[in-house]
Amino acid sequence: MQSVASRLETHHAVHWEAGARVEAAEACTLVLFGASGDLAQRKLLPALYRMALDGHLSAESVILGVALTSWSTEEFRAEARRAIARASADGSVDEEAFRSFARRLHYVPMDVTDASEYRRLRWALERAERAHGARGNRIFYLSLTPTLQAEAVRNLGDSGLSGRGAGRWTRLVVEKPFGVDLASARALNERIREHFDEASVYRMDHYLGKEMVQNLLLLRFANRILEPSWNRQHIDHVQLTCAETVGVEGRGAYYERAGVVRDMVQSHLLQLLALTAMDLPSSLSPDAVHDAKMAVMAAARPFTPERLRAECVRGQYGPGFMNGRPVPGYRQEPGVAPDSRTETFAMLTVRFDTPRWAGVPFYVRSGKRLPRRVTEVVVQFKDGPLAMATPNQLVMRVQPDEGISLRFATKAPGRVLRMHEVALDLRYDDLFDERLGEAYEHLLLDCMLGISTRYVRQDLAERGWELFMPVLEAWAAPNEGIALLDYAAGTWGPPAAGRVLEARGHRWNDGPEKRR
Ligand code: BG6
């Protein structure tokens, strides 16, 4: 295995930027709206700190936190230090590195819905930029709820902050979810269009920054053997799983309005689906990749109530056990209604009516409180030419242990012709010594470099809602007769999700332990 690994390492060192390795982005000021919020504290500030450590933030770059919380800059720095310590493996922070990072951090308490406060924001921005010698390139990062995002966009536009000056750029990062339904997503995009060019808008879906998600595209692009068999002639079905062990993690009130389809399926899983199913783009340019993703998603068959009843399943976790410890059910979580009908598990059969995929089901599932954290794409090939052969299976594991495994049939040693199933298992941590880096680090750097390939274009953001709105509507309608099934925390969701596959002679590839 190791020799395959080292050969791979030598011959396949391909970078996304086609060899153009950029170490530090142009100096810019990142205005972080929602700086006291959960995402900023858990992910964004630690990611920015790592970027600074890795030399990806130029010396003049500034981070200006904005939120309603009435912190001073000093308090913001202290909170950032705590957040970075929490995110580090051993809970510690390199004091000297942090001091140098903290000098970039500034904070303005403000209400983003109050237009009159944007003058103060501009002053704070200009003052910080002068102090650091920043050149006026700006990123407005909206880590806000969709309603607040729309307000912030309008106020940035009306106050003149959305404009570009001579020789400097302004970019807008919009954190998921993009709206809460199709109508609000369209309204938000409309509002954005009034004030920003699409070329300067970066819609963030952090799954696109995960190493293996990016690798999906490269695997297909760079390996000649895959493309000829990537179709209905050779592939029986595809499984996409994003299983989480966590419950709603104190976000009950948010989750009640979201549910797993909004929270995971129409965002993260849609991106995985598009990258797996799309035709190869004509190039790796952002627009070519976005066009290819959009084309295949446009061909996804609409969900009808009949299809939802026949080949989709929704569930909600009840009390159960995780790692032998009892955990409460969803309805007992803080912020959740005791009679909640919100789904925490969904399994949807996606079908593409295209020459490549006609008749090939894509089983997509995601859920909270499942037994194991695993995100993977499983491509199940059709039976081999010999009746005795097992079908090949290609598994692309996104997390937790990034890697690729290919299962195939070989002859068991000995005089008798006996088949043995083996897996060629390539694990990233055996192959590469580099730290993989968090998705947010990659994506923030992409935005600073002006590379939007791994962001979501407006049309696909809307298409995601268009495709999944009928699911949300049918599941919300009491008279459609589509049951919300229970599953015990710590199990793989309602057994009905397995029966949908069994009815077609398929079986979930459950859990990494099966493959080892
Ligand atoms: C977020 C969802 O977008 O993704 C969360 O809102 C979910 O509910 C999270 O837990 C999963 O991300 P990751 O990177 O931990 O798989």
XYZ file of C-alpha atoms and ligand atoms in Angstrom:
532
model
C 0.000 0.000 0.000
C 2.731 2.409 0.974
C 4.497 1.980 -2.344
C 1.285 2.817 -4.215
C 1.007 5.794 -1.925
C 4.463 7.109 -2.633
C 4.075 6.587 -6.357
C 0.838 8.473 -6.273
C 2.481 11.256 -4.353
C 5.285 11.590 -6.870
C 3.223 11.487 -10.014
C 0.003 13.173 -9.106
C 0.895 16.387 -7.341
C -1.749 18.490 -9.038
C -2.952 21.741 -7.559
C -6.358 23.278 -8.024
C -4.770 26.461 -9.308
C -3.009 24.368 -11.947
C 0.374 24.826 -10.396
C 0.046 28.496 -9.520
C 0.664 28.197 -5.799
C -0.295 31.475 -4.145
C 0.937 31.887 -0.607
C -0.667 35.131 0.562
C -3.675 36.925 -0.806
C -3.678 40.645 -1.552
C -4.154 42.729 1.570
C -7.808 43.214 2.421
C -10.156 44.039 5.251
C -12.616 41.347 6.174
C -15.705 42.831 7.775
C -17.239 39.967 9.700
C -20.955 40.520 10.340
C -22.186 38.192 13.081
C -18.758 38.239 14.760
C -20.127 37.213 18.156
C -22.200 34.383 16.675
C -21.673 30.648 16.857
C -20.161 30.192 13.385
C -17.691 33.055 13.737
C -16.517 31.776 17.085
C -16.429 28.068 16.221
C -15.138 28.203 12.666
C -14.325 31.569 11.131
C -11.987 33.134 13.698
C -10.036 29.869 14.180
C -9.788 29.544 10.376
C -8.500 33.116 10.000
C -5.966 32.493 12.761
C -4.695 29.362 10.983
C -4.478 31.294 7.744
C -2.357 33.909 9.481
C -0.103 31.193 10.946
C 0.298 29.601 7.515
C 1.281 32.944 5.987
C -1.899 33.247 3.914
C -2.940 36.623 5.334
C -0.785 39.481 4.163
C 0.682 41.664 6.881
C -1.682 44.582 6.193
C -4.895 42.566 6.357
C -7.478 43.571 8.932
C -10.452 41.729 10.449
C -13.233 43.969 11.635
C -15.846 42.190 13.730
C -19.396 43.555 13.672
C -22.263 42.391 15.890
C -24.945 43.632 18.246
C -23.020 42.443 21.330
C -21.548 45.485 23.045
C -17.910 44.389 23.124
C -14.874 46.624 22.912
C -12.055 45.660 20.551
C -10.165 44.302 23.562
C -13.118 42.120 24.559
C -13.457 40.871 20.986
C -9.775 39.896 21.002
C -10.220 38.052 24.302
C -13.262 36.185 22.901
C -11.314 35.336 19.759
C -8.500 33.937 21.893
C -10.954 31.719 23.756
C -12.544 30.588 20.490
C -9.152 29.725 18.977
C -8.153 27.785 22.092
C -11.432 25.845 22.018
C -10.875 24.960 18.367
C -7.290 23.779 18.836
C -6.611 20.094 19.409
C -5.102 20.545 22.883
C -7.025 23.654 23.943
C -3.933 25.852 23.933
C -2.880 28.938 21.950
C 0.611 30.006 20.924
C 0.676 33.328 22.786
C 3.153 35.077 20.536
C 1.384 34.018 17.336
C -1.928 35.042 18.836
C -0.622 38.488 19.880
C 0.463 39.164 16.349
C -2.897 37.911 14.980
C -4.879 39.873 17.567
C -3.362 43.162 16.396
C -5.392 42.758 13.193
C -8.657 42.329 15.080
C -10.992 45.286 15.568
C -14.616 45.421 16.595
C -17.618 47.690 16.089
C -20.840 47.009 18.003
C -23.773 47.875 15.744
C -27.266 46.945 14.690
C -26.975 45.802 11.061
C -30.618 46.648 10.421
C -30.082 50.322 11.340
C -29.048 52.250 8.215
C -27.788 55.195 10.253
C -25.070 53.037 11.842
C -23.249 52.377 8.577
C -21.567 55.785 8.702
C -19.934 54.690 11.936
C -18.965 51.414 10.282
C -17.294 53.305 7.448
C -15.288 55.428 9.891
C -14.166 52.381 11.854
C -13.245 50.646 8.614
C -11.217 53.546 7.302
C -9.514 54.080 10.646
C -8.480 50.412 10.890
C -7.323 50.372 7.272
C -5.192 53.477 7.802
C -3.662 52.023 10.951
C -2.613 48.834 9.118
C -1.786 50.349 5.748
C -4.535 48.216 4.126
C -5.272 49.102 0.513
C -9.019 49.340 0.610
C -9.873 45.876 -0.732
C -12.838 44.694 1.294
C -14.772 41.519 1.979
C -18.134 41.823 3.707
C -18.817 38.424 5.243
C -22.467 37.951 6.217
C -22.595 35.284 8.908
C -26.203 36.268 9.608
C -29.690 34.819 9.269
C -31.187 35.254 5.780
C -33.439 38.153 6.860
C -30.537 40.039 8.377
C -28.420 39.280 5.310
C -30.962 41.038 3.107
C -31.001 44.050 5.451
C -27.219 44.219 5.582
C -26.954 44.064 1.780
C -29.410 46.919 1.399
C -27.654 49.046 3.993
C -24.217 48.340 2.550
C -25.544 49.380 -0.846
C -27.358 52.500 0.353
C -24.376 53.671 2.374
C -22.097 53.351 -0.645
C -19.977 50.619 0.939
C -20.785 48.063 -1.763
C -18.997 50.077 -4.428
C -15.537 49.475 -5.762
C -12.937 52.231 -5.911
C -10.235 52.618 -8.530
C -7.793 49.718 -8.276
C -9.479 48.015 -5.348
C -12.158 45.384 -5.011
C -15.167 44.735 -2.790
C -16.540 41.206 -2.338
C -19.575 39.876 -0.527
C -19.650 36.471 1.172
C -23.109 35.132 1.935
C -23.188 32.271 4.407
C -25.708 29.444 3.948
C -28.683 29.112 4.183
C -29.419 31.273 1.129
C -32.966 32.151 2.112
C -35.372 29.822 3.873
C -37.391 28.863 0.802
C -37.478 29.560 -2.929
C -39.259 32.914 -2.599
C -36.889 34.274 0.040
C -33.831 32.984 -1.842
C -35.006 34.798 -4.974
C -35.714 37.962 -2.999
C -32.264 37.829 -1.385
C -30.558 37.283 -4.746
C -32.556 40.168 -6.203
C -31.454 42.419 -3.363
C -27.837 41.340 -3.832
C -28.052 42.005 -7.573
C -29.197 45.589 -6.886
C -25.961 46.347 -5.049
C -23.253 43.863 -6.093
C -22.098 42.286 -9.389
C -22.537 38.506 -9.399
C -18.779 38.266 -10.016
C -18.125 39.788 -6.597
C -20.622 37.570 -4.730
C -19.383 34.426 -2.977
C -22.123 32.136 -1.637
C -20.507 29.976 0.973
C -21.271 26.280 1.388
C -18.446 24.963 3.511
C -18.777 21.423 2.145
C -17.243 22.705 -1.074
C -14.072 23.444 0.869
C -13.663 19.913 2.179
C -10.664 18.194 0.684
C -12.514 15.152 -0.688
C -15.350 17.192 -2.142
C -12.841 19.061 -4.209
C -11.175 15.774 -5.004
C -14.402 14.435 -6.501
C -13.957 16.763 -9.419
C -10.264 16.115 -9.776
C -10.712 12.343 -9.581
C -13.132 12.426 -12.430
C -11.098 14.910 -14.420
C -7.670 13.424 -14.010
C -8.283 9.669 -14.112
C -8.927 8.374 -17.550
C -10.351 5.063 -16.300
C -13.310 6.634 -14.503
C -15.061 8.692 -17.142
C -15.929 5.883 -19.621
C -17.726 3.971 -16.882
C -19.343 6.957 -15.152
C -22.801 6.315 -16.560
C -25.870 4.079 -16.644
C -24.163 1.377 -18.694
C -21.807 0.605 -15.825
C -23.206 2.143 -12.660
C -26.074 0.500 -10.851
C -26.768 3.192 -8.280
C -25.094 5.854 -6.168
C -25.403 6.467 -2.422
C -24.671 9.784 -0.775
C -24.616 9.765 2.987
C -23.995 12.554 5.411
C -24.494 11.032 8.838
C -23.977 13.028 12.002
C -23.728 11.738 15.556
C -24.562 15.126 17.062
C -28.093 16.176 17.909
C -29.189 19.775 17.437
C -26.357 21.062 19.661
C -28.335 23.738 21.469
C -29.706 25.111 18.174
C -33.206 23.707 18.732
C -34.998 26.949 17.921
C -33.181 27.285 14.579
C -33.567 23.612 13.738
C -37.306 23.643 14.392
C -37.678 26.014 11.451
C -35.064 24.275 9.333
C -35.129 20.468 9.527
C -32.615 18.271 7.766
C -33.693 19.032 4.209
C -33.075 22.760 4.615
C -30.086 22.327 6.896
C -28.142 19.684 4.981
C -29.813 18.273 1.884
C -30.634 21.306 -0.223
C -27.241 22.793 0.585
C -24.338 20.452 1.326
C -25.717 17.253 -0.213
C -26.898 19.092 -3.292
C -23.310 20.178 -3.897
C -21.982 16.634 -3.481
C -24.697 15.374 -5.769
C -23.959 17.939 -8.460
C -20.209 17.222 -8.439
C -20.812 13.467 -8.615
C -23.452 13.519 -11.329
C -22.451 16.420 -13.584
C -20.886 16.000 -17.008
C -17.256 16.997 -17.055
C -16.991 20.760 -17.409
C -15.163 22.142 -20.410
C -12.487 23.570 -18.097
C -11.854 24.226 -14.421
C -12.885 27.869 -14.751
C -15.544 28.890 -12.222
C -18.222 29.395 -14.866
C -17.555 26.120 -16.660
C -17.823 24.217 -13.366
C -20.947 26.121 -12.313
C -22.553 25.527 -15.732
C -21.930 21.780 -15.536
C -23.341 21.529 -12.004
C -26.358 23.569 -12.953
C -27.039 21.522 -16.099
C -27.303 18.222 -14.251
C -29.338 19.652 -11.384
C -31.733 21.192 -13.888
C -32.360 17.650 -15.150
C -33.239 16.224 -11.722
C -36.724 14.723 -11.797
C -39.242 16.707 -9.709
C -40.417 15.192 -6.428
C -44.122 14.358 -6.552
C -46.202 13.158 -3.569
C -46.242 9.692 -5.216
C -42.458 9.601 -5.449
C -42.170 10.870 -1.890
C -44.395 8.049 -0.682
C -42.696 5.357 -2.750
C -38.994 6.141 -2.545
C -38.318 8.744 0.135
C -38.411 8.537 3.925
C -38.368 11.079 6.691
C -37.773 10.542 10.372
C -37.232 12.148 13.740
C -34.978 10.765 16.459
C -36.410 9.669 19.753
C -34.446 8.909 22.943
C -31.671 6.381 22.512
C -28.030 5.622 23.195
C -24.881 7.112 21.728
C -21.673 5.276 22.655
C -23.571 3.493 25.400
C -24.783 6.741 26.993
C -28.490 7.640 27.033
C -29.400 10.749 25.030
C -32.734 12.577 24.826
C -34.995 12.482 21.815
C -35.379 15.488 19.512
C -38.623 16.579 21.176
C -36.853 16.747 24.528
C -34.081 19.039 23.212
C -34.114 22.670 24.457
C -35.998 24.993 22.127
C -37.936 22.140 20.468
C -41.731 21.822 20.681
C -42.858 18.676 22.560
C -45.062 17.778 19.569
C -42.579 18.897 16.898
C -43.029 17.520 13.361
C -39.579 18.619 12.187
C -37.561 15.916 10.433
C -34.053 15.128 11.632
C -33.520 12.370 9.045
C -34.282 12.310 5.347
C -33.666 9.800 2.633
C -34.527 10.928 -0.872
C -34.162 9.091 -4.146
C -32.906 11.572 -6.713
C -33.261 10.698 -10.389
C -31.718 12.447 -13.373
C -33.498 12.125 -16.682
C -30.358 12.387 -18.771
C -28.709 10.000 -21.235
C -25.914 9.472 -18.687
C -28.106 8.636 -15.714
C -31.552 7.440 -16.840
C -32.595 4.569 -14.561
C -29.766 5.074 -12.020
C -31.088 6.026 -8.581
C -29.059 8.368 -6.403
C -29.978 7.591 -2.797
C -29.317 10.650 -0.676
C -29.607 10.558 3.090
C -28.683 12.681 6.043
C -29.585 12.605 9.688
C -28.700 13.669 13.180
C -27.953 11.215 15.997
C -26.930 8.413 13.655
C -24.422 5.875 15.002
C -21.349 7.165 13.221
C -20.144 10.419 11.715
C -19.556 9.680 8.073
C -19.932 11.581 4.832
C -19.315 9.530 1.738
C -20.228 8.975 -1.867
C -20.602 5.319 -2.824
C -20.659 4.465 -6.502
C -21.962 0.945 -6.949
C -21.073 -0.557 -10.299
C -23.127 -3.222 -12.034
C -22.289 -6.919 -11.750
C -19.046 -8.069 -13.294
C -19.074 -10.126 -16.510
C -18.753 -13.446 -14.650
C -21.813 -14.588 -12.737
C -19.580 -15.232 -9.727
C -17.985 -11.779 -9.665
C -18.994 -9.165 -7.144
C -19.730 -5.708 -8.440
C -17.062 -3.058 -8.034
C -17.688 -0.306 -5.584
C -15.909 3.031 -5.376
C -16.221 4.857 -2.077
C -15.130 8.461 -1.753
C -15.005 9.282 1.927
C -15.326 12.957 2.685
C -15.075 12.584 6.445
C -14.008 11.662 9.024
C -11.047 9.736 7.490
C -10.694 11.191 4.007
C -9.910 8.600 1.420
C -10.898 6.522 -1.554
C -11.529 2.840 -1.600
C -12.182 0.584 -4.518
C -13.628 -2.820 -3.936
C -13.069 -5.472 -6.540
C -12.952 -9.217 -7.084
C -9.721 -11.168 -7.225
C -8.743 -14.802 -7.093
C -8.146 -16.229 -3.648
C -4.712 -17.889 -3.507
C -4.783 -21.639 -4.045
C -5.348 -24.289 -6.715
C -9.122 -23.808 -6.883
C -10.540 -20.826 -8.755
C -12.203 -19.079 -5.889
C -13.124 -15.432 -5.808
C -12.094 -13.121 -3.029
C -13.342 -9.580 -2.553
C -10.630 -7.038 -1.745
C -10.552 -3.308 -1.177
C -7.825 -1.006 -2.329
C -7.917 1.566 0.396
C -6.202 4.929 -0.012
C -6.325 7.044 3.089
C -5.254 10.643 2.930
C -3.392 10.467 6.208
C -1.263 7.581 4.873
C -0.631 9.384 1.615
C 0.138 12.922 2.671
C 1.869 14.514 5.619
C 0.307 17.927 5.168
C -2.390 19.091 7.490
C -5.560 19.037 5.384
C -6.875 22.323 6.728
C -10.433 23.250 7.555
C -12.898 23.916 4.768
C -13.274 27.533 5.875
C -9.544 28.170 5.533
C -9.568 27.036 1.898
C -12.692 28.940 1.024
C -11.747 32.184 2.744
C -8.433 32.114 0.914
C -10.212 31.426 -2.382
C -12.386 34.478 -1.813
C -9.369 36.653 -0.994
C -7.721 35.397 -4.187
C -10.878 36.014 -6.223
C -11.437 32.323 -7.090
C -15.141 31.500 -6.967
C -15.125 27.911 -8.287
C -15.835 26.475 -4.845
C -18.657 28.870 -4.094
C -22.286 28.551 -5.136
C -23.578 30.494 -8.114
C -26.929 32.212 -7.811
C -28.752 29.899 -10.248
C -27.773 26.739 -8.376
C -28.703 28.310 -5.035
C -32.204 28.851 -6.427
C -32.339 25.492 -8.191
C -31.686 23.743 -4.868
C -34.812 25.319 -3.425
C -36.842 24.679 -6.566
C -36.001 20.985 -6.415
C -36.603 20.473 -2.707
C -39.557 22.850 -2.084
C -42.080 20.171 -3.146
C -40.521 17.861 -0.541
C -40.844 20.481 2.181
C -44.388 21.351 1.110
C -45.623 17.773 0.905
C -44.046 16.917 4.250
C -45.634 19.965 5.849
C -49.101 19.119 4.461
C -50.981 16.960 6.981
C -53.273 15.456 4.320
C -50.533 14.058 2.072
C -50.381 11.074 4.412
C -46.573 10.934 4.419
C -45.550 9.599 7.798
C -42.872 11.123 9.989
C -41.185 7.959 11.260
C -39.408 7.578 14.587
C -35.927 6.224 14.987
C -34.012 5.723 18.181
C -30.965 7.971 18.600
C -27.902 5.904 17.763
C -29.521 3.920 14.918
C -29.288 4.411 11.140
C -32.671 6.160 10.866
C -36.067 4.564 10.206
C -35.717 1.003 8.842
C -38.023 2.078 6.009
C -35.020 3.875 4.453
C -33.321 0.490 4.080
C -36.461 -1.075 2.657
C -36.584 1.436 -0.207
C -33.186 0.127 -1.311
C -33.991 -3.524 -0.608
C -37.047 -3.308 -2.852
C -34.589 -2.618 -5.700
C -32.063 -5.222 -4.612
C -29.727 -2.616 -3.054
C -28.256 -2.201 0.401
C -26.789 0.753 2.289
C -23.051 0.719 2.685
C -23.390 1.338 6.402
C -20.472 2.529 8.424
C -16.727 2.411 7.978
C -16.334 -0.600 10.296
C -17.834 -2.779 7.572
C -15.063 -1.859 5.187
C -12.120 -2.470 7.458
C -24.067 22.988 9.035
C -25.393 22.586 9.614
O -24.246 23.685 7.833
O -23.296 21.815 8.780
C -25.211 21.767 10.887
O -26.158 23.749 9.904
C -24.306 20.588 10.608
O -26.458 21.322 11.395
C -23.022 21.043 9.935
O -24.015 19.947 11.840
C -22.182 19.856 9.511
O -20.936 20.290 9.064
P -19.648 19.366 9.224
O -18.575 20.136 8.542
O -19.423 19.201 10.700
O -19.980 18.076 8.565
